[in-house]
mmCIF file of C-alpha atoms in Angstrom:
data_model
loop_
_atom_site.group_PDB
_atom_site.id
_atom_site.type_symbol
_atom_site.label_atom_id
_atom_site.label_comp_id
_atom_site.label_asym_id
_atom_site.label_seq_id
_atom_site.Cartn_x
_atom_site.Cartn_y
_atom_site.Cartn_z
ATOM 1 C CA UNK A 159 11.053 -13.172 26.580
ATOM 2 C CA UNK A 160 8.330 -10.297 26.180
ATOM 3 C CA UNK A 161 4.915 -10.857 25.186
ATOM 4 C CA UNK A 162 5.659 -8.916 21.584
ATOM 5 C CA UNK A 163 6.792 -11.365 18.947
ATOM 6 C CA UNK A 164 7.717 -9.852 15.503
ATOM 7 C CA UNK A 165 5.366 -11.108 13.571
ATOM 8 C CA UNK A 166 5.838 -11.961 9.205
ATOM 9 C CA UNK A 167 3.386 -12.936 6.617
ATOM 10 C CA UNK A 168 3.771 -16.075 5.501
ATOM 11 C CA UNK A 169 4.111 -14.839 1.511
ATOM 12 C CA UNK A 170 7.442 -12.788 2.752
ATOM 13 C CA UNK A 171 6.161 -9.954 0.657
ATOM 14 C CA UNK A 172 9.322 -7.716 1.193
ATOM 15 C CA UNK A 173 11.241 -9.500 -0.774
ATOM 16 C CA UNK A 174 11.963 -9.711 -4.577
ATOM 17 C CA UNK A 175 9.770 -7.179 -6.541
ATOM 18 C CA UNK A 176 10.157 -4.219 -4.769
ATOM 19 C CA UNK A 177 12.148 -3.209 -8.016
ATOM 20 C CA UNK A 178 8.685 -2.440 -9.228
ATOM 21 C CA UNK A 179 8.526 -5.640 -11.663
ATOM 22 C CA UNK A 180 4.822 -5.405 -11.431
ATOM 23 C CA UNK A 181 3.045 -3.292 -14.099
ATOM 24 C CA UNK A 182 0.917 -1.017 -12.659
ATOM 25 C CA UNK A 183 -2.691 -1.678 -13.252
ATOM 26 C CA UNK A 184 -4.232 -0.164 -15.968
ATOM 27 C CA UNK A 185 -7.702 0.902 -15.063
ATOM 28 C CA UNK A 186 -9.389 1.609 -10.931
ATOM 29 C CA UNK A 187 -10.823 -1.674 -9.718
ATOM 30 C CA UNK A 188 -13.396 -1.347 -7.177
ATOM 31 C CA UNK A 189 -12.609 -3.681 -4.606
ATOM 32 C CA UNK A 190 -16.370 -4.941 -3.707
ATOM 33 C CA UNK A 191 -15.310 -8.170 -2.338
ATOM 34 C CA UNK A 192 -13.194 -6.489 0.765
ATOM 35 C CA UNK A 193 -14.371 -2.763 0.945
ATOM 36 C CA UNK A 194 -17.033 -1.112 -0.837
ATOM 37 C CA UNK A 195 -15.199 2.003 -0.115
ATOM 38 C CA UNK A 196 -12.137 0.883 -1.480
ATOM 39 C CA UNK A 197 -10.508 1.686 -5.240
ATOM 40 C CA UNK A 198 -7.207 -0.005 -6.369
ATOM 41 C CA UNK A 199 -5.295 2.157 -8.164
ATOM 42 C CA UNK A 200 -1.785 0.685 -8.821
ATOM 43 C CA UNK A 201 -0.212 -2.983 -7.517
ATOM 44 C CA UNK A 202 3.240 -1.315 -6.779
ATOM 45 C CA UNK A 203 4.361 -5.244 -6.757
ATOM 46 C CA UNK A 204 2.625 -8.706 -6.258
ATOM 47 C CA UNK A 205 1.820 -8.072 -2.667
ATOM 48 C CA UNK A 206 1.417 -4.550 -2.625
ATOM 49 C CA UNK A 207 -1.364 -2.426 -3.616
ATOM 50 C CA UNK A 208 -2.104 1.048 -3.460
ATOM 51 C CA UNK A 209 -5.732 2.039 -2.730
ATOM 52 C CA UNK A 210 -8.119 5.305 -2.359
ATOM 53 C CA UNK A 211 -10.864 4.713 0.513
ATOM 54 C CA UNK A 212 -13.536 6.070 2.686
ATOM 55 C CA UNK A 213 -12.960 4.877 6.153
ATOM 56 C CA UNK A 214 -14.975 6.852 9.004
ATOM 57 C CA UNK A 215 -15.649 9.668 6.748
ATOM 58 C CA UNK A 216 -12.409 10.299 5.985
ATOM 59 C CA UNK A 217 -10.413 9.684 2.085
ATOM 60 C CA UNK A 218 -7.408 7.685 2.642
ATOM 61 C CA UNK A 219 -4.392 6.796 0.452
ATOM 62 C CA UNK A 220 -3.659 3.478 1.477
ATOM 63 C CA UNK A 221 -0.404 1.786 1.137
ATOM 64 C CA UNK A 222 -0.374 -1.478 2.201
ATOM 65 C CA UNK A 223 0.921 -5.200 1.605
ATOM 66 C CA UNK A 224 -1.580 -7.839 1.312
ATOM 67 C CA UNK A 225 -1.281 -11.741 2.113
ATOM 68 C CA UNK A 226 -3.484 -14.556 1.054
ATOM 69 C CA UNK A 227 -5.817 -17.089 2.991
ATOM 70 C CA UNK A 228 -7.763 -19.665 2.391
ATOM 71 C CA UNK A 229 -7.443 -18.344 -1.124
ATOM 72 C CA UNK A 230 -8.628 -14.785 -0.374
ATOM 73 C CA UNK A 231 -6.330 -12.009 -0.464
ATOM 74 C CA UNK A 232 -6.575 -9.897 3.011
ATOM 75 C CA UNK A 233 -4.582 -6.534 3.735
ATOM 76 C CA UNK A 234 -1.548 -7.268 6.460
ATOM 77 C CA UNK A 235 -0.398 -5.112 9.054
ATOM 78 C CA UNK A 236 2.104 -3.773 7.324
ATOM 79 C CA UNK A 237 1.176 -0.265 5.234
ATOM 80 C CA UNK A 238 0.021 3.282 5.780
ATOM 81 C CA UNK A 239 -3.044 5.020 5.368
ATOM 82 C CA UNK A 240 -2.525 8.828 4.574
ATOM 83 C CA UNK A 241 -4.931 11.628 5.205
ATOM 84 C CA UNK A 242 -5.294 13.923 2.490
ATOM 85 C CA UNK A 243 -3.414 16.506 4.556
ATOM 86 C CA UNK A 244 -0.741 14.025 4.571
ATOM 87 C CA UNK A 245 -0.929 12.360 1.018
ATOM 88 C CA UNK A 246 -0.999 16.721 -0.304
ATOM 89 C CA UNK A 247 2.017 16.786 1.571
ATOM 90 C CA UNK A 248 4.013 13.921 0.194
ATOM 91 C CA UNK A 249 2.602 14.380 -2.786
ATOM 92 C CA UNK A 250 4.326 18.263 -2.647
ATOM 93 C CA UNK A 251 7.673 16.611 -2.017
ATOM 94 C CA UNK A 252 7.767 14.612 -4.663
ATOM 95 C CA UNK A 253 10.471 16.247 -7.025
ATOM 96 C CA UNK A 254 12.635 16.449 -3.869
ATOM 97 C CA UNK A 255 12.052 13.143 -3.026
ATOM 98 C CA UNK A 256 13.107 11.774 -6.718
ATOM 99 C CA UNK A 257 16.220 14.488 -6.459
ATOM 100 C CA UNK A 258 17.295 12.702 -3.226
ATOM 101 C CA UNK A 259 17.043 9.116 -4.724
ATOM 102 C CA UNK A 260 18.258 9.692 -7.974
ATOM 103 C CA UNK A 261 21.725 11.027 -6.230
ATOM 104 C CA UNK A 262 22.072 8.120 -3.390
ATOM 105 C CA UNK A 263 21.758 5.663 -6.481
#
């Protein structure tokens, strides 16, 4: 067996609302308990959040799935933090993107 084990969060946040059940949240909360630099801008579902953040001098869009311990709730491993190259690109893509789901559903 290799030494790489698939790790998975123990709240299994993949699962049920990733049909967007969540509302999204209705004003920026700045996240002082975690990051300073950090800004919530939506929960895309209970697990997930999407966030705005300084990290080395750099804005981020972070995407990310979060967990809880010991009451706390603490980003996982699973996400992505885009650039602003990178988020300007996506963000460019967007009517394609909607074109593209909108005929494989």
């Amino acid at each position: 067996m290799s030494g790489k084990a698939k790790r998975r969060d123990d709240d299994d946040a993949s699962d049920a609302d990733s049909e967007g059940h969540a509302p999204p949240m209705k004003s920026l909360k700045k996240d002082s308990d975690d990051d300073p630099d950090s800004v919530t801008i939506c929960e895309i579902s209970k697990n997930r959040r999407v966030a705005v953040r300084n990290w080395k001098g750099s804005i981020m869009v972070d995407i990310r799935e979060f967990y809880v311990k010991d009451g706390k709730q603490l980003p996982g491993r699973k996400g992505i933090s885009l650039t602003m190259d990178q988020w300007n690109v996506l963000r460019n893509h967007v009517e394609e993107i909607d074109k593209a789901v909108n005929e494989n559903s």
